[in-house]
Amino acid sequence: MPYSGFHTTREVRGMEPGSRARVRGWVYRHRDLGRRVFIVLRDSEGILQLVASDQASPREVVEEARRATIESSIVAEGVVARDPRAPGGVELRLDKLEIVGLAGDFPIKGGESVDYLLDVRHLWIRSRRLTAVMRIRDTMFRAYREFFQERGFWEVSPPMLTQAAVEGGATLFEVNFFGKKAYLTQSAQLYLEALIFSLERVWTLAPSFRAERSRTRRHLYEYWHLEAEEAWAGMEEEMRLVEDLVAYTVKRVLEERLEELSLLKRDTEKLEPATRTPYPRIRYEEAIRILNRRGVEIRYGDDMGADEERILTEEYETPFFVTHFPLELKSFYMKPDPQNPGEALAFDLLAPEGVGEIVGGSQREDDLEALEEAIRRRGLNPEDYQWYLDLRRYGTVPHSGFGLGVERQVMWVAGLDHIRDSIPFPRFRDRIYP
Ligand code: 4AD
Ligand code: MG
């Protein structure tokens, strides 16, 4: 049989009984009842029941169906029939069947441990659950791109190999660059800042790397980072951009990926409120007060970790901003609030349902001397940042930007309890296989 001119399982489920259909895919389930063999076929669009029976199919088709092991690739042809017992209420009664790739005993049978499934991740990504997540992820990537195109941003391509830290030395991955030290990027921000002097509004979607010390359910060593930077924008404008972006992407997923959300048993009513903006805003100071009221021992000046963020998220049904963090808690590039120089013009966006921080952003220090001083104060070497300081020497401009952790957003939108399933091949817990 040729491998073109086929129907997807989704198309077949919509066809009239009695129509002829040709399908191709992989054996998802297999049941041999003697005189009838049932195969549930899986393709990228879903599943479909195929039946080969002594009464209705040629003998060699029944025999071939019997031989088709789990995860074998097959092509098949037959007549569409309704059957309320079949998934989706439709089945295909076969008169042709060809095994294209006969599968050996498939190493995943159900009930395996999380660790084992990570070892066979290259096979486990065929699962319906991971397929649903990857489809949601794809819809979000499309939505990000549409959003920025619509808003007049230019998409740019920063480097992954860098020579200095953006987010502190502790999480840098070192690379031997022909005998010199280099690092895997933690953030494209500094390069995006250089690009706004010509393009004004830029964005990128690229990997970032963090050698995290803490192993949590929301940290990866390699993650996808959506970052944007705008000339002539202050913190307020930037927060509006962020909430519009997040609301837009959630809306698109709710419009296009309802089947996948339902397969993941995601309660979409909990997502719905996030499609409406503005999101609430609270200052760091107030967040500390809320936490104290909730019995958490935390003082002004302390960093908020995953546990504190989780408690805060119980106060809101939508994502919300925490703003004006103490300057010392944040990176060197953030601009102090002129009203209150101990606090940064910085914001985090926290996603509800315990997820916590998905976006970090700020207005940037645009004054040369203040920036040099901030770099020194953090024990960094201004020599490493000369090119970055040049941006303040030649036509400095007020500007702001942010970074969104794509896997964190996928985790929240898809309702996953761990970040590992938001990306096909997660890098976490010191594993780099497969
Ligand atoms: O808050 P972060 O460290 O901010 C920056 O990197 C800024 N330079 C971004 C910018 O302004 N252009 O990281 C931004 C986001 C976090 O809010 C989080 O969602 C995600 O990146 N993130 C991680 N996601 C998965 N695994 C990790 N280890 C992450 N570290 C940060
Ligand atoms: Mg952050």
CSV table of C-alpha atoms and ligand atoms in Angstrom, one decimal:
chain,number,residue,atom,x,y,z
A,1,MET,CA,0.0,0.0,0.0
A,2,PRO,CA,1.3,3.5,-0.7
A,3,TYR,CA,1.8,5.7,2.4
A,4,SER,CA,-0.1,8.7,1.1
A,5,GLY,CA,-3.8,9.4,0.7
A,6,PHE,CA,-4.7,8.5,4.2
A,7,HIS,CA,-7.4,9.7,6.7
A,8,THR,CA,-6.4,10.8,10.2
A,9,THR,CA,-8.2,9.0,13.1
A,10,ARG,CA,-10.0,12.3,13.7
A,11,GLU,CA,-11.3,12.5,10.2
A,12,VAL,CA,-12.5,8.9,10.3
A,13,ARG,CA,-14.4,9.6,13.6
A,14,GLY,CA,-16.3,12.3,11.6
A,15,MET,CA,-17.2,10.1,8.6
A,16,GLU,CA,-20.6,8.6,7.7
A,17,PRO,CA,-21.1,4.9,8.5
A,18,GLY,CA,-20.5,2.9,5.3
A,19,SER,CA,-17.7,5.2,4.0
A,20,ARG,CA,-14.3,3.7,3.1
A,21,ALA,CA,-11.3,4.9,5.0
A,22,ARG,CA,-7.6,4.3,5.0
A,23,VAL,CA,-5.5,5.0,8.1
A,24,ARG,CA,-2.0,4.6,9.4
A,25,GLY,CA,-0.4,4.8,12.8
A,26,TRP,CA,0.7,2.6,15.7
A,27,VAL,CA,-0.9,-0.1,17.7
A,28,TYR,CA,-2.0,1.4,21.0
A,29,ARG,CA,-4.1,-1.4,22.3
A,30,HIS,CA,-4.5,-5.0,21.1
A,31,ARG,CA,-7.2,-7.5,22.1
A,32,ASP,CA,-7.5,-10.9,20.5
A,33,LEU,CA,-10.9,-12.5,21.0
A,34,GLY,CA,-10.3,-15.5,18.7
A,35,ARG,CA,-12.8,-14.8,16.0
A,36,ARG,CA,-12.3,-11.0,16.2
A,37,VAL,CA,-9.2,-9.0,16.8
A,38,PHE,CA,-9.5,-5.4,18.1
A,39,ILE,CA,-6.7,-2.9,17.5
A,40,VAL,CA,-6.8,0.6,18.9
A,41,LEU,CA,-4.8,2.7,16.4
A,42,ARG,CA,-2.9,5.8,17.5
A,43,ASP,CA,-1.9,8.6,15.2
A,44,SER,CA,-1.0,12.3,15.9
A,45,GLU,CA,-4.7,13.2,16.0
A,46,GLY,CA,-6.0,10.6,18.4
A,47,ILE,CA,-7.1,7.0,18.5
A,48,LEU,CA,-9.5,4.8,16.5
A,49,GLN,CA,-10.7,1.2,16.9
A,50,LEU,CA,-10.0,-1.2,14.1
A,51,VAL,CA,-11.7,-4.6,13.9
A,52,ALA,CA,-10.6,-7.7,11.9
A,53,SER,CA,-13.2,-10.5,12.1
A,54,ASP,CA,-13.7,-13.9,10.7
A,55,GLN,CA,-17.0,-12.9,9.2
A,56,ALA,CA,-16.1,-9.6,7.6
A,57,SER,CA,-12.4,-9.6,6.9
A,58,PRO,CA,-10.2,-11.7,4.6
A,59,ARG,CA,-8.4,-14.5,6.5
A,60,GLU,CA,-4.9,-13.0,6.0
A,61,VAL,CA,-6.1,-9.7,7.5
A,62,VAL,CA,-7.3,-11.4,10.7
A,63,GLU,CA,-3.9,-13.2,10.9
A,64,GLU,CA,-2.0,-10.0,10.3
A,65,ALA,CA,-4.1,-8.2,13.0
A,66,ARG,CA,-3.3,-11.0,15.4
A,67,ARG,CA,0.5,-10.6,14.7
A,68,ALA,CA,0.5,-6.8,15.2
A,69,THR,CA,2.2,-6.2,18.5
A,70,ILE,CA,1.8,-3.1,20.7
A,71,GLU,CA,3.5,-0.1,19.0
A,72,SER,CA,3.9,-1.8,15.7
A,73,SER,CA,3.4,0.7,12.8
A,74,ILE,CA,0.5,-0.4,10.5
A,75,VAL,CA,-1.5,0.8,7.5
A,76,ALA,CA,-5.1,-0.3,7.2
A,77,GLU,CA,-8.2,0.1,5.1
A,78,GLY,CA,-11.9,-0.7,5.7
A,79,VAL,CA,-15.5,0.5,6.2
A,80,VAL,CA,-16.6,3.0,8.9
A,81,ALA,CA,-19.2,1.7,11.3
A,82,ARG,CA,-20.8,3.1,14.4
A,83,ASP,CA,-20.1,1.2,17.6
A,84,PRO,CA,-21.0,2.8,21.0
A,85,ARG,CA,-18.4,0.6,22.7
A,86,ALA,CA,-15.5,1.9,20.6
A,87,PRO,CA,-13.6,5.0,21.8
A,88,GLY,CA,-15.4,8.0,20.1
A,89,GLY,CA,-18.3,5.7,19.1
A,90,VAL,CA,-16.8,4.7,15.7
A,91,GLU,CA,-14.8,1.7,14.4
A,92,LEU,CA,-13.2,0.7,11.1
A,93,ARG,CA,-14.0,-2.8,9.9
A,94,LEU,CA,-10.9,-3.9,8.1
A,95,ASP,CA,-10.4,-5.6,4.7
A,96,LYS,CA,-6.8,-4.6,4.3
A,97,LEU,CA,-3.9,-4.5,6.8
A,98,GLU,CA,-0.2,-4.3,6.5
A,99,ILE,CA,2.4,-4.3,9.3
A,100,VAL,CA,5.1,-1.7,8.3
A,101,GLY,CA,7.3,-2.1,11.4
A,102,LEU,CA,6.7,-5.0,13.6
A,103,ALA,CA,7.5,-3.9,17.2
A,104,GLY,CA,9.5,-6.0,19.7
A,105,ASP,CA,8.2,-6.4,23.2
A,106,PHE,CA,7.5,-2.7,24.2
A,107,PRO,CA,9.4,-1.8,27.4
A,108,ILE,CA,6.5,0.3,28.8
A,109,LYS,CA,3.4,-1.7,29.9
A,110,GLY,CA,1.9,0.6,32.5
A,111,GLY,CA,2.5,1.1,36.2
A,112,GLU,CA,6.2,1.9,35.9
A,113,SER,CA,8.0,4.3,38.2
A,114,VAL,CA,8.8,7.9,37.3
A,115,ASP,CA,12.5,7.1,37.2
A,116,TYR,CA,12.1,4.2,34.8
A,117,LEU,CA,9.9,6.3,32.6
A,118,LEU,CA,12.6,9.0,32.4
A,119,ASP,CA,15.1,6.3,31.3
A,120,VAL,CA,12.8,5.4,28.4
A,121,ARG,CA,11.6,9.0,27.8
A,122,HIS,CA,12.3,8.6,24.0
A,123,LEU,CA,9.5,5.9,24.0
A,124,TRP,CA,7.3,7.4,26.8
A,125,ILE,CA,6.8,10.6,24.8
A,126,ARG,CA,4.5,8.5,22.6
A,127,SER,CA,2.0,8.5,25.5
A,128,ARG,CA,-1.3,10.3,25.1
A,129,ARG,CA,-0.6,12.4,28.1
A,130,LEU,CA,2.8,13.7,26.8
A,131,THR,CA,1.3,14.1,23.3
A,132,ALA,CA,-1.5,16.3,24.8
A,133,VAL,CA,1.1,18.5,26.6
A,134,MET,CA,3.2,18.9,23.5
A,135,ARG,CA,0.2,20.0,21.5
A,136,ILE,CA,-0.7,22.6,24.2
A,137,ARG,CA,2.9,23.7,24.2
A,138,ASP,CA,2.8,24.1,20.4
A,139,THR,CA,-0.3,26.3,20.7
A,140,MET,CA,1.4,28.5,23.2
A,141,PHE,CA,4.5,28.9,21.0
A,142,ARG,CA,2.2,30.0,18.1
A,143,ALA,CA,0.3,32.4,20.4
A,144,TYR,CA,3.5,34.0,21.7
A,145,ARG,CA,4.7,34.6,18.1
A,146,GLU,CA,1.3,36.0,17.0
A,147,PHE,CA,1.1,38.2,20.0
A,148,PHE,CA,4.5,39.9,19.4
A,149,GLN,CA,4.0,40.2,15.7
A,150,GLU,CA,0.6,41.9,16.4
A,151,ARG,CA,2.3,44.3,18.9
A,152,GLY,CA,5.0,45.3,16.4
A,153,PHE,CA,8.0,43.6,18.1
A,154,TRP,CA,11.0,42.3,16.2
A,155,GLU,CA,12.0,38.7,16.8
A,156,VAL,CA,15.8,38.5,17.3
A,157,SER,CA,18.4,35.7,17.9
A,158,PRO,CA,20.8,36.2,20.8
A,159,PRO,CA,23.8,33.9,21.5
A,160,MET,CA,23.7,30.9,23.8
A,161,LEU,CA,27.5,31.1,24.6
A,162,THR,CA,28.3,34.1,26.7
A,163,GLN,CA,31.1,35.6,28.7
A,164,ALA,CA,29.3,37.0,31.7
A,165,ALA,CA,26.5,36.4,34.2
A,166,VAL,CA,23.1,38.0,34.0
A,167,GLU,CA,21.4,36.3,37.0
A,168,GLY,CA,24.3,35.8,39.4
A,169,GLY,CA,27.3,33.5,39.3
A,170,ALA,CA,25.8,30.7,41.4
A,171,THR,CA,23.8,29.1,38.5
A,172,LEU,CA,26.3,29.5,35.7
A,173,PHE,CA,27.2,26.5,33.6
A,174,GLU,CA,30.9,26.8,32.6
A,175,VAL,CA,32.1,25.9,29.1
A,176,ASN,CA,35.7,25.5,27.9
A,177,PHE,CA,35.8,27.9,24.9
A,178,PHE,CA,39.2,27.0,23.3
A,179,GLY,CA,41.0,27.4,26.6
A,180,LYS,CA,39.0,30.4,27.7
A,181,LYS,CA,36.1,30.4,30.2
A,182,ALA,CA,32.7,30.9,28.7
A,183,TYR,CA,29.1,30.2,30.0
A,184,LEU,CA,25.8,28.9,28.8
A,185,THR,CA,23.4,31.8,28.8
A,186,GLN,CA,21.1,32.4,31.7
A,187,SER,CA,19.1,35.0,29.9
A,188,ALA,CA,19.3,36.9,26.6
A,189,GLN,CA,18.4,40.1,28.3
A,190,LEU,CA,21.7,42.0,28.0
A,191,TYR,CA,21.8,41.2,24.2
A,192,LEU,CA,18.1,42.2,23.8
A,193,GLU,CA,19.0,45.5,25.5
A,194,ALA,CA,21.7,46.1,22.9
A,195,LEU,CA,19.2,45.4,20.1
A,196,ILE,CA,16.6,48.0,21.3
A,197,PHE,CA,18.9,50.8,20.2
A,198,SER,CA,18.0,50.0,16.6
A,199,LEU,CA,14.8,47.9,16.7
A,200,GLU,CA,13.3,49.5,19.8
A,201,ARG,CA,11.0,46.6,20.7
A,202,VAL,CA,12.4,43.1,20.5
A,203,TRP,CA,11.7,39.6,21.7
A,204,THR,CA,13.1,36.1,21.5
A,205,LEU,CA,12.3,32.5,22.4
A,206,ALA,CA,15.4,30.5,23.2
A,207,PRO,CA,16.9,28.1,25.7
A,208,SER,CA,18.4,29.4,29.0
A,209,PHE,CA,20.6,27.4,31.3
A,210,ARG,CA,20.7,27.4,35.1
A,211,ALA,CA,22.9,25.2,37.2
A,212,GLU,CA,20.3,25.3,40.0
A,213,ARG,CA,21.4,24.0,43.4
A,214,SER,CA,17.8,23.4,44.5
A,215,ARG,CA,16.0,20.5,43.0
A,216,THR,CA,12.4,21.4,43.0
A,217,ARG,CA,9.3,20.5,40.9
A,218,ARG,CA,9.7,23.8,39.1
A,219,HIS,CA,13.4,24.0,38.2
A,220,LEU,CA,15.1,22.7,35.0
A,221,TYR,CA,18.7,23.0,34.1
A,222,GLU,CA,17.8,23.9,30.6
A,223,TYR,CA,14.5,25.7,29.9
A,224,TRP,CA,12.9,27.8,27.2
A,225,HIS,CA,12.9,31.4,27.9
A,226,LEU,CA,10.6,34.0,26.3
A,227,GLU,CA,12.1,37.4,26.7
A,228,ALA,CA,11.2,40.9,25.5
A,229,GLU,CA,12.8,44.3,25.8
A,230,GLU,CA,11.3,47.7,25.0
A,231,ALA,CA,12.9,51.1,24.6
A,232,TRP,CA,10.9,54.1,26.0
A,233,ALA,CA,8.9,51.9,28.4
A,234,GLY,CA,8.7,52.0,32.2
A,235,MET,CA,7.7,49.2,34.6
A,236,GLU,CA,3.9,50.0,34.3
A,237,GLU,CA,3.9,49.6,30.5
A,238,GLU,CA,5.9,46.4,30.8
A,239,MET,CA,3.5,44.9,33.3
A,240,ARG,CA,0.6,45.6,31.0
A,241,LEU,CA,2.4,43.9,28.2
A,242,VAL,CA,3.1,40.8,30.3
A,243,GLU,CA,-0.5,40.4,31.5
A,244,ASP,CA,-1.8,40.9,27.9
A,245,LEU,CA,0.6,38.2,26.7
A,246,VAL,CA,-0.3,35.7,29.4
A,247,ALA,CA,-4.1,36.3,29.0
A,248,TYR,CA,-3.8,35.9,25.2
A,249,THR,CA,-1.9,32.7,25.4
A,250,VAL,CA,-4.3,31.1,27.9
A,251,LYS,CA,-7.3,32.2,25.8
A,252,ARG,CA,-5.8,30.6,22.7
A,253,VAL,CA,-5.2,27.3,24.6
A,254,LEU,CA,-8.8,27.3,25.9
A,255,GLU,CA,-10.0,27.9,22.3
A,256,GLU,CA,-7.9,25.3,20.6
A,257,ARG,CA,-6.8,22.6,23.0
A,258,LEU,CA,-9.9,21.7,24.9
A,259,GLU,CA,-9.6,18.0,24.1
A,260,GLU,CA,-6.1,17.9,25.3
A,261,LEU,CA,-7.0,19.8,28.5
A,262,SER,CA,-9.8,17.3,29.1
A,263,LEU,CA,-7.5,14.3,28.5
A,264,LEU,CA,-5.2,15.8,31.2
A,265,LYS,CA,-8.2,16.3,33.4
A,266,ARG,CA,-7.5,20.0,33.7
A,267,ASP,CA,-10.2,22.0,35.4
A,268,THR,CA,-10.6,24.7,32.7
A,269,GLU,CA,-12.9,26.8,35.0
A,270,LYS,CA,-9.8,27.5,37.0
A,271,LEU,CA,-8.0,28.8,33.9
A,272,GLU,CA,-10.9,31.0,32.6
A,273,PRO,CA,-10.3,34.0,35.0
A,274,ALA,CA,-6.8,34.3,33.7
A,275,THR,CA,-8.1,35.4,30.3
A,276,ARG,CA,-9.2,38.7,31.8
A,277,THR,CA,-6.9,41.6,32.7
A,278,PRO,CA,-5.7,43.5,34.6
A,279,TYR,CA,-4.2,41.1,37.0
A,280,PRO,CA,-3.9,42.1,40.7
A,281,ARG,CA,-0.8,43.9,41.8
A,282,ILE,CA,0.7,43.9,45.3
A,283,ARG,CA,4.0,45.3,46.5
A,284,TYR,CA,6.6,43.0,48.1
A,285,GLU,CA,6.0,44.8,51.4
A,286,GLU,CA,2.3,43.8,51.3
A,287,ALA,CA,3.2,40.2,50.3
A,288,ILE,CA,5.3,39.9,53.4
A,289,ARG,CA,2.4,41.2,55.5
A,290,ILE,CA,0.0,38.6,53.9
A,291,LEU,CA,2.5,35.9,54.6
A,292,ASN,CA,2.9,37.0,58.2
A,293,ARG,CA,-0.8,37.0,58.6
A,294,ARG,CA,-0.8,33.4,57.3
A,295,GLY,CA,1.6,32.4,60.0
A,296,VAL,CA,4.8,32.4,57.8
A,297,GLU,CA,7.9,33.6,59.5
A,298,ILE,CA,9.4,35.9,56.9
A,299,ARG,CA,10.8,39.4,57.3
A,300,TYR,CA,11.1,42.4,55.0
A,301,GLY,CA,14.3,41.8,53.1
A,302,ASP,CA,14.0,38.0,53.0
A,303,ASP,CA,13.7,36.3,49.6
A,304,MET,CA,10.5,34.5,48.9
A,305,GLY,CA,10.9,30.8,47.9
A,306,ALA,CA,8.6,28.3,46.3
A,307,ASP,CA,6.8,27.7,49.7
A,308,GLU,CA,6.1,31.3,50.3
A,309,GLU,CA,4.9,31.8,46.8
A,310,ARG,CA,2.6,28.8,47.0
A,311,ILE,CA,0.9,30.3,50.1
A,312,LEU,CA,0.5,33.7,48.3
A,313,THR,CA,-1.1,32.1,45.3
A,314,GLU,CA,-3.9,30.9,47.5
A,315,GLU,CA,-5.1,34.5,47.8
A,316,TYR,CA,-5.8,34.9,44.1
A,317,GLU,CA,-7.7,33.1,41.3
A,318,THR,CA,-5.7,34.7,38.5
A,319,PRO,CA,-2.0,35.4,38.0
A,320,PHE,CA,-0.9,38.4,40.0
A,321,PHE,CA,2.1,40.7,40.2
A,322,VAL,CA,4.4,41.2,43.2
A,323,THR,CA,6.3,44.5,42.7
A,324,HIS,CA,9.0,46.8,44.3
A,325,PHE,CA,11.3,44.2,45.8
A,326,PRO,CA,14.2,45.3,48.0
A,327,LEU,CA,17.0,46.2,45.7
A,328,GLU,CA,19.5,43.8,47.3
A,329,LEU,CA,17.3,40.8,46.5
A,330,LYS,CA,17.4,41.5,42.8
A,331,SER,CA,20.0,41.7,39.9
A,332,PHE,CA,22.4,44.5,39.3
A,333,TYR,CA,20.6,45.8,36.2
A,334,MET,CA,17.4,46.8,37.9
A,335,LYS,CA,16.5,50.5,38.4
A,336,PRO,CA,15.8,51.7,41.9
A,337,ASP,CA,12.5,53.4,42.5
A,338,PRO,CA,13.2,57.2,42.6
A,339,GLN,CA,10.4,57.5,45.2
A,340,ASN,CA,12.0,54.9,47.4
A,341,PRO,CA,15.6,54.1,46.4
A,342,GLY,CA,15.8,50.9,48.5
A,343,GLU,CA,13.3,49.2,46.2
A,344,ALA,CA,13.7,48.1,42.6
A,345,LEU,CA,11.3,48.9,39.8
A,346,ALA,CA,10.9,45.1,39.5
A,347,PHE,CA,8.0,42.7,39.2
A,348,ASP,CA,7.4,39.0,39.3
A,349,LEU,CA,4.2,37.5,37.9
A,350,LEU,CA,3.0,34.5,40.0
A,351,ALA,CA,0.6,31.9,38.5
A,352,PRO,CA,-2.2,30.6,40.7
A,353,GLU,CA,-2.9,27.1,42.0
A,354,GLY,CA,0.5,26.9,43.8
A,355,VAL,CA,2.7,27.4,40.7
A,356,GLY,CA,4.3,30.7,41.7
A,357,GLU,CA,6.7,32.8,39.6
A,358,ILE,CA,6.4,32.4,35.9
A,359,VAL,CA,7.7,35.9,34.9
A,360,GLY,CA,10.4,38.2,36.2
A,361,GLY,CA,10.9,41.7,34.8
A,362,SER,CA,11.9,45.2,35.6
A,363,GLN,CA,12.8,48.7,34.4
A,364,ARG,CA,16.5,48.7,33.7
A,365,GLU,CA,19.1,51.1,35.2
A,366,ASP,CA,19.8,53.5,32.3
A,367,ASP,CA,22.4,55.7,34.0
A,368,LEU,CA,26.1,54.8,33.4
A,369,GLU,CA,27.4,55.7,36.8
A,370,ALA,CA,24.6,54.1,38.8
A,371,LEU,CA,24.9,50.9,36.7
A,372,GLU,CA,28.7,50.7,37.2
A,373,GLU,CA,28.2,51.2,40.9
A,374,ALA,CA,25.5,48.5,41.1
A,375,ILE,CA,27.8,46.0,39.3
A,376,ARG,CA,30.6,46.7,41.7
A,377,ARG,CA,28.4,46.5,44.7
A,378,ARG,CA,27.5,43.0,43.8
A,379,GLY,CA,31.2,42.0,43.6
A,380,LEU,CA,31.0,41.7,39.8
A,381,ASN,CA,33.8,42.9,37.6
A,382,PRO,CA,32.8,46.0,35.5
A,383,GLU,CA,35.5,44.9,33.0
A,384,ASP,CA,33.2,42.0,32.0
A,385,TYR,CA,30.4,44.4,31.3
A,386,GLN,CA,32.1,47.1,29.3
A,387,TRP,CA,30.1,46.4,26.2
A,388,TYR,CA,26.9,46.5,28.3
A,389,LEU,CA,28.0,49.8,29.9
A,390,ASP,CA,28.6,51.2,26.4
A,391,LEU,CA,24.8,51.0,25.9
A,392,ARG,CA,24.5,53.7,28.6
A,393,ARG,CA,27.4,55.7,27.0
A,394,TYR,CA,25.9,56.1,23.6
A,395,GLY,CA,22.3,57.4,23.6
A,396,THR,CA,21.0,55.8,26.8
A,397,VAL,CA,17.2,55.4,26.9
A,398,PRO,CA,14.7,54.4,29.6
A,399,HIS,CA,13.7,50.8,29.0
A,400,SER,CA,12.1,47.8,30.5
A,401,GLY,CA,11.8,44.1,29.8
A,402,PHE,CA,10.9,40.7,31.2
A,403,GLY,CA,11.5,36.9,30.9
A,404,LEU,CA,8.9,34.2,31.0
A,405,GLY,CA,9.7,30.6,31.8
A,406,VAL,CA,7.8,28.7,29.1
A,407,GLU,CA,7.8,25.3,31.0
A,408,ARG,CA,6.4,27.1,34.1
A,409,GLN,CA,3.6,28.5,32.0
A,410,VAL,CA,2.9,25.1,30.4
A,411,MET,CA,2.9,23.4,33.8
A,412,TRP,CA,0.3,25.8,35.1
A,413,VAL,CA,-1.9,25.9,32.0
A,414,ALA,CA,-1.8,22.1,31.5
A,415,GLY,CA,-2.2,21.5,35.3
A,416,LEU,CA,0.9,19.4,35.7
A,417,ASP,CA,2.3,18.8,39.2
A,418,HIS,CA,5.9,18.7,38.1
A,419,ILE,CA,7.8,20.7,35.5
A,420,ARG,CA,9.4,17.6,33.9
A,421,ASP,CA,6.4,16.8,31.7
A,422,SER,CA,6.2,20.3,30.2
A,423,ILE,CA,9.1,19.6,27.9
A,424,PRO,CA,9.8,16.4,25.9
A,425,PHE,CA,13.4,15.8,27.2
A,426,PRO,CA,13.7,17.4,30.6
A,427,ARG,CA,17.1,18.3,32.0
A,428,PHE,CA,16.8,18.1,35.7
A,429,ARG,CA,18.0,16.1,38.7
A,430,ASP,CA,21.5,15.7,37.1
A,431,ARG,CA,20.3,13.6,34.3
A,432,ILE,CA,21.1,14.2,30.6
A,433,TYR,CA,19.7,10.9,29.2
A,434,PRO,CA,18.0,10.4,26.8
B,1,4AD,O1,13.5,35.7,37.0
B,1,4AD,P1,14.6,35.3,36.1
B,1,4AD,O2,15.9,34.8,36.6
B,1,4AD,O3,14.8,36.6,35.2
B,1,4AD,C1,15.7,36.8,34.2
B,1,4AD,O4,16.4,35.9,33.8
B,1,4AD,C2,15.7,38.1,33.5
B,1,4AD,N1,17.0,38.4,33.0
B,1,4AD,C3,14.6,38.0,32.5
B,1,4AD,C4,14.5,39.4,31.7
B,1,4AD,O5,14.1,40.3,32.3
B,1,4AD,N2,14.7,39.4,30.4
B,1,4AD,O6,14.0,34.2,35.0
B,1,4AD,C5,12.9,34.5,34.3
B,1,4AD,C6,11.9,33.4,34.3
B,1,4AD,C7,11.4,33.0,35.7
B,1,4AD,O7,10.3,33.9,36.1
B,1,4AD,C8,11.0,31.6,35.6
B,1,4AD,O8,9.7,31.5,35.0
B,1,4AD,C9,12.0,31.1,34.5
B,1,4AD,O9,12.6,32.2,33.9
B,1,4AD,N3,13.1,30.3,35.2
B,1,4AD,C10,13.1,28.9,35.1
B,1,4AD,N4,12.3,28.0,34.6
B,1,4AD,C11,12.6,26.7,34.7
B,1,4AD,N5,13.7,26.3,35.3
B,1,4AD,C12,14.6,27.2,35.9
B,1,4AD,N6,15.7,26.7,36.5
B,1,4AD,C13,14.3,28.6,35.8
B,1,4AD,N7,14.9,29.7,36.2
B,1,4AD,C14,14.1,30.7,35.8
B,2,MG,MG,13.1,35.7,39.1
